[in-house]
Amino acid sequence: MDGEEEWLSLTQAAELTHLSKAALAQLRYRGGGPIFYRLSGKTILYRRSQIIEWMEGCAFDRTDHRLVAG
């Protein structure tokens, strides 16, 4: 990408995370999801690197033990 960050639409973010657009909307409302950027009332963008960072922070080695990302 020539050093530029890749921006993803809501649809692309849903595909990358394997979550529905509605699930991402709930995460935006409740917090706890990947960082997002609201450019207008209906335009939501995500940065690929921030989604991946958020996903890596969701790692577990068993159901009751979250791994520390990093």
PDB file of N, CA and C in Angstrom:
ATOM      1  N   MET A   1       0.820  -1.206   0.000  1.00  0.00           N
ATOM      2  CA  MET A   1       0.000   0.000   0.000  1.00  0.00           C
ATOM      3  C   MET A   1       0.855   1.256   0.000  1.00  0.00           C
ATOM      4  N   ASP A   2       2.104   1.157  -0.295  1.00  0.00           N
ATOM      5  CA  ASP A   2       2.990   2.313  -0.360  1.00  0.00           C
ATOM      6  C   ASP A   2       3.009   3.110   0.935  1.00  0.00           C
ATOM      7  N   GLY A   3       2.925   2.435   2.071  1.00  0.00           N
ATOM      8  CA  GLY A   3       3.007   3.113   3.352  1.00  0.00           C
ATOM      9  C   GLY A   3       1.720   3.774   3.819  1.00  0.00           C
ATOM     10  N   GLU A   4       0.669   3.732   3.006  1.00  0.00           N
ATOM     11  CA  GLU A   4      -0.602   4.332   3.408  1.00  0.00           C
ATOM     12  C   GLU A   4      -1.465   3.302   4.109  1.00  0.00           C
ATOM     13  N   GLU A   5      -2.194   3.746   5.095  1.00  0.00           N
ATOM     14  CA  GLU A   5      -3.114   2.886   5.828  1.00  0.00           C
ATOM     15  C   GLU A   5      -4.317   2.568   4.949  1.00  0.00           C
ATOM     16  N   GLU A   6      -4.764   1.319   5.001  1.00  0.00           N
ATOM     17  CA  GLU A   6      -5.937   0.933   4.223  1.00  0.00           C
ATOM     18  C   GLU A   6      -7.207   1.199   5.021  1.00  0.00           C
ATOM     19  N   TRP A   7      -8.121   1.943   4.426  1.00  0.00           N
ATOM     20  CA  TRP A   7      -9.412   2.246   5.034  1.00  0.00           C
ATOM     21  C   TRP A   7     -10.438   1.248   4.523  1.00  0.00           C
ATOM     22  N   LEU A   8     -11.286   0.763   5.417  1.00  0.00           N
ATOM     23  CA  LEU A   8     -12.294  -0.221   5.056  1.00  0.00           C
ATOM     24  C   LEU A   8     -13.694   0.331   5.293  1.00  0.00           C
ATOM     25  N   SER A   9     -14.575   0.003   4.388  1.00  0.00           N
ATOM     26  CA  SER A   9     -15.985   0.341   4.561  1.00  0.00           C
ATOM     27  C   SER A   9     -16.582  -0.596   5.610  1.00  0.00           C
ATOM     28  N   LEU A  10     -17.795  -0.319   6.018  1.00  0.00           N
ATOM     29  CA  LEU A  10     -18.488  -1.172   6.974  1.00  0.00           C
ATOM     30  C   LEU A  10     -18.610  -2.592   6.432  1.00  0.00           C
ATOM     31  N   THR A  11     -18.945  -2.728   5.166  1.00  0.00           N
ATOM     32  CA  THR A  11     -19.071  -4.053   4.552  1.00  0.00           C
ATOM     33  C   THR A  11     -17.742  -4.795   4.569  1.00  0.00           C
ATOM     34  N   GLN A  12     -16.664  -4.103   4.229  1.00  0.00           N
ATOM     35  CA  GLN A  12     -15.344  -4.732   4.237  1.00  0.00           C
ATOM     36  C   GLN A  12     -14.918  -5.118   5.656  1.00  0.00           C
ATOM     37  N   ALA A  13     -15.225  -4.261   6.627  1.00  0.00           N
ATOM     38  CA  ALA A  13     -14.899  -4.557   8.022  1.00  0.00           C
ATOM     39  C   ALA A  13     -15.674  -5.783   8.498  1.00  0.00           C
ATOM     40  N   ALA A  14     -16.924  -5.886   8.110  1.00  0.00           N
ATOM     41  CA  ALA A  14     -17.740  -7.040   8.476  1.00  0.00           C
ATOM     42  C   ALA A  14     -17.141  -8.322   7.881  1.00  0.00           C
ATOM     43  N   GLU A  15     -16.703  -8.253   6.646  1.00  0.00           N
ATOM     44  CA  GLU A  15     -16.086  -9.420   6.010  1.00  0.00           C
ATOM     45  C   GLU A  15     -14.788  -9.808   6.715  1.00  0.00           C
ATOM     46  N   LEU A  16     -13.967  -8.831   7.050  1.00  0.00           N
ATOM     47  CA  LEU A  16     -12.688  -9.106   7.703  1.00  0.00           C
ATOM     48  C   LEU A  16     -12.887  -9.729   9.086  1.00  0.00           C
ATOM     49  N   THR A  17     -13.843  -9.235   9.851  1.00  0.00           N
ATOM     50  CA  THR A  17     -14.062  -9.718  11.216  1.00  0.00           C
ATOM     51  C   THR A  17     -14.968 -10.945  11.278  1.00  0.00           C
ATOM     52  N   HIS A  18     -15.642 -11.267  10.176  1.00  0.00           N
ATOM     53  CA  HIS A  18     -16.632 -12.346  10.139  1.00  0.00           C
ATOM     54  C   HIS A  18     -17.808 -12.035  11.064  1.00  0.00           C
ATOM     55  N   LEU A  19     -18.085 -10.752  11.231  1.00  0.00           N
ATOM     56  CA  LEU A  19     -19.245 -10.298  11.993  1.00  0.00           C
ATOM     57  C   LEU A  19     -20.226  -9.644  11.030  1.00  0.00           C
ATOM     58  N   SER A  20     -21.485  -9.610  11.397  1.00  0.00           N
ATOM     59  CA  SER A  20     -22.467  -8.912  10.573  1.00  0.00           C
ATOM     60  C   SER A  20     -22.320  -7.402  10.758  1.00  0.00           C
ATOM     61  N   LYS A  21     -22.873  -6.656   9.826  1.00  0.00           N
ATOM     62  CA  LYS A  21     -22.867  -5.205   9.973  1.00  0.00           C
ATOM     63  C   LYS A  21     -23.666  -4.798  11.207  1.00  0.00           C
ATOM     64  N   ALA A  22     -24.723  -5.546  11.522  1.00  0.00           N
ATOM     65  CA  ALA A  22     -25.519  -5.256  12.726  1.00  0.00           C
ATOM     66  C   ALA A  22     -24.697  -5.500  13.991  1.00  0.00           C
ATOM     67  N   ALA A  23     -23.880  -6.545  13.997  1.00  0.00           N
ATOM     68  CA  ALA A  23     -23.038  -6.823  15.172  1.00  0.00           C
ATOM     69  C   ALA A  23     -22.015  -5.706  15.353  1.00  0.00           C
ATOM     70  N   LEU A  24     -21.438  -5.224  14.265  1.00  0.00           N
ATOM     71  CA  LEU A  24     -20.502  -4.104  14.361  1.00  0.00           C
ATOM     72  C   LEU A  24     -21.222  -2.845  14.854  1.00  0.00           C
ATOM     73  N   ALA A  25     -22.464  -2.654  14.417  1.00  0.00           N
ATOM     74  CA  ALA A  25     -23.243  -1.502  14.886  1.00  0.00           C
ATOM     75  C   ALA A  25     -23.457  -1.584  16.398  1.00  0.00           C
ATOM     76  N   GLN A  26     -23.745  -2.772  16.916  1.00  0.00           N
ATOM     77  CA  GLN A  26     -23.919  -2.944  18.358  1.00  0.00           C
ATOM     78  C   GLN A  26     -22.622  -2.659  19.099  1.00  0.00           C
ATOM     79  N   LEU A  27     -21.483  -3.100  18.545  1.00  0.00           N
ATOM     80  CA  LEU A  27     -20.190  -2.822  19.167  1.00  0.00           C
ATOM     81  C   LEU A  27     -19.901  -1.319  19.165  1.00  0.00           C
ATOM     82  N   ARG A  28     -20.274  -0.628  18.097  1.00  0.00           N
ATOM     83  CA  ARG A  28     -20.090   0.831  18.073  1.00  0.00           C
ATOM     84  C   ARG A  28     -20.937   1.491  19.149  1.00  0.00           C
ATOM     85  N   TYR A  29     -22.170   1.027  19.312  1.00  0.00           N
ATOM     86  CA  TYR A  29     -23.089   1.609  20.278  1.00  0.00           C
ATOM     87  C   TYR A  29     -22.651   1.329  21.721  1.00  0.00           C
ATOM     88  N   ARG A  30     -22.281   0.087  21.988  1.00  0.00           N
ATOM     89  CA  ARG A  30     -21.944  -0.340  23.353  1.00  0.00           C
ATOM     90  C   ARG A  30     -20.485  -0.115  23.724  1.00  0.00           C
ATOM     91  N   GLY A  31     -19.623   0.031  22.711  1.00  0.00           N
ATOM     92  CA  GLY A  31     -18.185   0.125  22.957  1.00  0.00           C
ATOM     93  C   GLY A  31     -17.573  -1.259  22.997  1.00  0.00           C
ATOM     94  N   GLY A  32     -16.274  -1.300  22.968  1.00  0.00           N
ATOM     95  CA  GLY A  32     -15.582  -2.579  23.041  1.00  0.00           C
ATOM     96  C   GLY A  32     -15.187  -3.152  21.700  1.00  0.00           C
ATOM     97  N   GLY A  33     -15.628  -2.541  20.621  1.00  0.00           N
ATOM     98  CA  GLY A  33     -15.265  -3.008  19.286  1.00  0.00           C
ATOM     99  C   GLY A  33     -14.058  -2.261  18.755  1.00  0.00           C
ATOM    100  N   PRO A  34     -13.744  -2.490  17.487  1.00  0.00           N
ATOM    101  CA  PRO A  34     -12.621  -1.777  16.889  1.00  0.00           C
ATOM    102  C   PRO A  34     -12.919  -0.284  16.771  1.00  0.00           C
ATOM    103  N   ILE A  35     -11.877   0.517  16.785  1.00  0.00           N
ATOM    104  CA  ILE A  35     -12.012   1.966  16.601  1.00  0.00           C
ATOM    105  C   ILE A  35     -12.629   2.216  15.232  1.00  0.00           C
ATOM    106  N   PHE A  36     -13.550   3.152  15.172  1.00  0.00           N
ATOM    107  CA  PHE A  36     -14.197   3.490  13.906  1.00  0.00           C
ATOM    108  C   PHE A  36     -14.208   4.997  13.713  1.00  0.00           C
ATOM    109  N   TYR A  37     -14.465   5.400  12.487  1.00  0.00           N
ATOM    110  CA  TYR A  37     -14.486   6.815  12.115  1.00  0.00           C
ATOM    111  C   TYR A  37     -15.821   7.098  11.446  1.00  0.00           C
ATOM    112  N   ARG A  38     -16.581   8.043  11.993  1.00  0.00           N
ATOM    113  CA  ARG A  38     -17.877   8.425  11.431  1.00  0.00           C
ATOM    114  C   ARG A  38     -17.669   9.704  10.632  1.00  0.00           C
ATOM    115  N   LEU A  39     -17.705   9.581   9.312  1.00  0.00           N
ATOM    116  CA  LEU A  39     -17.501  10.731   8.441  1.00  0.00           C
ATOM    117  C   LEU A  39     -18.786  11.502   8.223  1.00  0.00           C
ATOM    118  N   SER A  40     -19.897  10.809   8.315  1.00  0.00           N
ATOM    119  CA  SER A  40     -21.212  11.436   8.237  1.00  0.00           C
ATOM    120  C   SER A  40     -22.178  10.517   8.963  1.00  0.00           C
ATOM    121  N   GLY A  41     -23.436  10.851   8.949  1.00  0.00           N
ATOM    122  CA  GLY A  41     -24.423  10.043   9.650  1.00  0.00           C
ATOM    123  C   GLY A  41     -24.442   8.586   9.223  1.00  0.00           C
ATOM    124  N   LYS A  42     -24.148   8.327   7.964  1.00  0.00           N
ATOM    125  CA  LYS A  42     -24.218   6.964   7.453  1.00  0.00           C
ATOM    126  C   LYS A  42     -22.882   6.421   6.958  1.00  0.00           C
ATOM    127  N   THR A  43     -21.850   7.214   6.981  1.00  0.00           N
ATOM    128  CA  THR A  43     -20.552   6.769   6.471  1.00  0.00           C
ATOM    129  C   THR A  43     -19.625   6.440   7.626  1.00  0.00           C
ATOM    130  N   ILE A  44     -19.343   5.137   7.766  1.00  0.00           N
ATOM    131  CA  ILE A  44     -18.462   4.623   8.813  1.00  0.00           C
ATOM    132  C   ILE A  44     -17.259   3.985   8.130  1.00  0.00           C
ATOM    133  N   LEU A  45     -16.073   4.303   8.608  1.00  0.00           N
ATOM    134  CA  LEU A  45     -14.846   3.687   8.094  1.00  0.00           C
ATOM    135  C   LEU A  45     -14.050   3.102   9.248  1.00  0.00           C
ATOM    136  N   TYR A  46     -13.251   2.113   8.920  1.00  0.00           N
ATOM    137  CA  TYR A  46     -12.346   1.472   9.865  1.00  0.00           C
ATOM    138  C   TYR A  46     -10.965   1.408   9.222  1.00  0.00           C
ATOM    139  N   ARG A  47      -9.926   1.381  10.047  1.00  0.00           N
ATOM    140  CA  ARG A  47      -8.576   1.122   9.556  1.00  0.00           C
ATOM    141  C   ARG A  47      -8.290  -0.366   9.727  1.00  0.00           C
ATOM    142  N   ARG A  48      -7.779  -0.976   8.660  1.00  0.00           N
ATOM    143  CA  ARG A  48      -7.493  -2.412   8.699  1.00  0.00           C
ATOM    144  C   ARG A  48      -6.603  -2.767   9.894  1.00  0.00           C
ATOM    145  N   SER A  49      -5.544  -2.009  10.121  1.00  0.00           N
ATOM    146  CA  SER A  49      -4.603  -2.334  11.201  1.00  0.00           C
ATOM    147  C   SER A  49      -5.281  -2.280  12.569  1.00  0.00           C
ATOM    148  N   GLN A  50      -6.225  -1.363  12.754  1.00  0.00           N
ATOM    149  CA  GLN A  50      -6.907  -1.256  14.043  1.00  0.00           C
ATOM    150  C   GLN A  50      -7.887  -2.404  14.253  1.00  0.00           C
ATOM    151  N   ILE A  51      -8.492  -2.874  13.184  1.00  0.00           N
ATOM    152  CA  ILE A  51      -9.371  -4.039  13.294  1.00  0.00           C
ATOM    153  C   ILE A  51      -8.551  -5.259  13.681  1.00  0.00           C
ATOM    154  N   ILE A  52      -7.426  -5.455  13.016  1.00  0.00           N
ATOM    155  CA  ILE A  52      -6.571  -6.607  13.315  1.00  0.00           C
ATOM    156  C   ILE A  52      -6.057  -6.530  14.746  1.00  0.00           C
ATOM    157  N   GLU A  53      -5.666  -5.335  15.185  1.00  0.00           N
ATOM    158  CA  GLU A  53      -5.213  -5.158  16.563  1.00  0.00           C
ATOM    159  C   GLU A  53      -6.327  -5.520  17.548  1.00  0.00           C
ATOM    160  N   TRP A  54      -7.546  -5.084  17.265  1.00  0.00           N
ATOM    161  CA  TRP A  54      -8.685  -5.403  18.117  1.00  0.00           C
ATOM    162  C   TRP A  54      -8.933  -6.912  18.131  1.00  0.00           C
ATOM    163  N   MET A  55      -8.876  -7.554  16.965  1.00  0.00           N
ATOM    164  CA  MET A  55      -9.090  -8.996  16.888  1.00  0.00           C
ATOM    165  C   MET A  55      -8.025  -9.753  17.682  1.00  0.00           C
ATOM    166  N   GLU A  56      -6.780  -9.309  17.593  1.00  0.00           N
ATOM    167  CA  GLU A  56      -5.708  -9.965  18.344  1.00  0.00           C
ATOM    168  C   GLU A  56      -5.910  -9.801  19.848  1.00  0.00           C
ATOM    169  N   GLY A  57      -6.546  -8.718  20.255  1.00  0.00           N
ATOM    170  CA  GLY A  57      -6.859  -8.508  21.657  1.00  0.00           C
ATOM    171  C   GLY A  57      -7.986  -9.395  22.159  1.00  0.00           C
ATOM    172  N   CYS A  58      -8.643 -10.101  21.254  1.00  0.00           N
ATOM    173  CA  CYS A  58      -9.740 -11.002  21.613  1.00  0.00           C
ATOM    174  C   CYS A  58      -9.265 -12.448  21.727  1.00  0.00           C
ATOM    175  N   ALA A  59      -7.958 -12.681  21.790  1.00  0.00           N
ATOM    176  CA  ALA A  59      -7.408 -14.038  21.810  1.00  0.00           C
ATOM    177  C   ALA A  59      -7.556 -14.682  23.193  1.00  0.00           C
ATOM    178  N   PHE A  60      -7.940 -15.936  23.192  1.00  0.00           N
ATOM    179  CA  PHE A  60      -8.071 -16.749  24.404  1.00  0.00           C
ATOM    180  C   PHE A  60      -7.323 -18.058  24.191  1.00  0.00           C
ATOM    181  N   ASP A  61      -6.782 -18.630  25.266  1.00  0.00           N
ATOM    182  CA  ASP A  61      -6.222 -19.974  25.171  1.00  0.00           C
ATOM    183  C   ASP A  61      -7.134 -21.005  25.822  1.00  0.00           C
ATOM    184  N   ARG A  62      -8.162 -20.532  26.507  1.00  0.00           N
ATOM    185  CA  ARG A  62      -9.278 -21.350  26.987  1.00  0.00           C
ATOM    186  C   ARG A  62     -10.439 -20.389  27.241  1.00  0.00           C
ATOM    187  N   THR A  63     -11.613 -20.911  27.458  1.00  0.00           N
ATOM    188  CA  THR A  63     -12.803 -20.053  27.492  1.00  0.00           C
ATOM    189  C   THR A  63     -12.789 -18.996  28.582  1.00  0.00           C
ATOM    190  N   ASP A  64     -12.057 -19.229  29.652  1.00  0.00           N
ATOM    191  CA  ASP A  64     -12.055 -18.268  30.750  1.00  0.00           C
ATOM    192  C   ASP A  64     -10.720 -17.539  30.920  1.00  0.00           C
ATOM    193  N   HIS A  65      -9.864 -17.569  29.893  1.00  0.00           N
ATOM    194  CA  HIS A  65      -8.557 -16.948  30.038  1.00  0.00           C
ATOM    195  C   HIS A  65      -8.171 -16.189  28.776  1.00  0.00           C
ATOM    196  N   ARG A  66      -8.313 -14.872  28.851  1.00  0.00           N
ATOM    197  CA  ARG A  66      -7.928 -14.015  27.720  1.00  0.00           C
ATOM    198  C   ARG A  66      -6.410 -13.868  27.724  1.00  0.00           C
ATOM    199  N   LEU A  67      -5.824 -13.998  26.533  1.00  0.00           N
ATOM    200  CA  LEU A  67      -4.384 -13.787  26.394  1.00  0.00           C
ATOM    201  C   LEU A  67      -4.089 -12.301  26.307  1.00  0.00           C
ATOM    202  N   VAL A  68      -2.949 -11.894  26.781  1.00  0.00           N
ATOM    203  CA  VAL A  68      -2.539 -10.504  26.687  1.00  0.00           C
ATOM    204  C   VAL A  68      -1.926 -10.290  25.311  1.00  0.00           C
ATOM    205  N   ALA A  69      -2.485  -9.353  24.551  1.00  0.00           N
ATOM    206  CA  ALA A  69      -1.944  -9.051  23.216  1.00  0.00           C
ATOM    207  C   ALA A  69      -0.618  -8.350  23.350  1.00  0.00           C
ATOM    208  N   GLY A  70       0.253  -8.603  22.384  1.00  0.00           N
ATOM    209  CA  GLY A  70       1.512  -7.885  22.400  1.00  0.00           C
ATOM    210  C   GLY A  70       2.613  -8.751  22.218  1.00  0.00           C
TER     211      GLY A  70
END
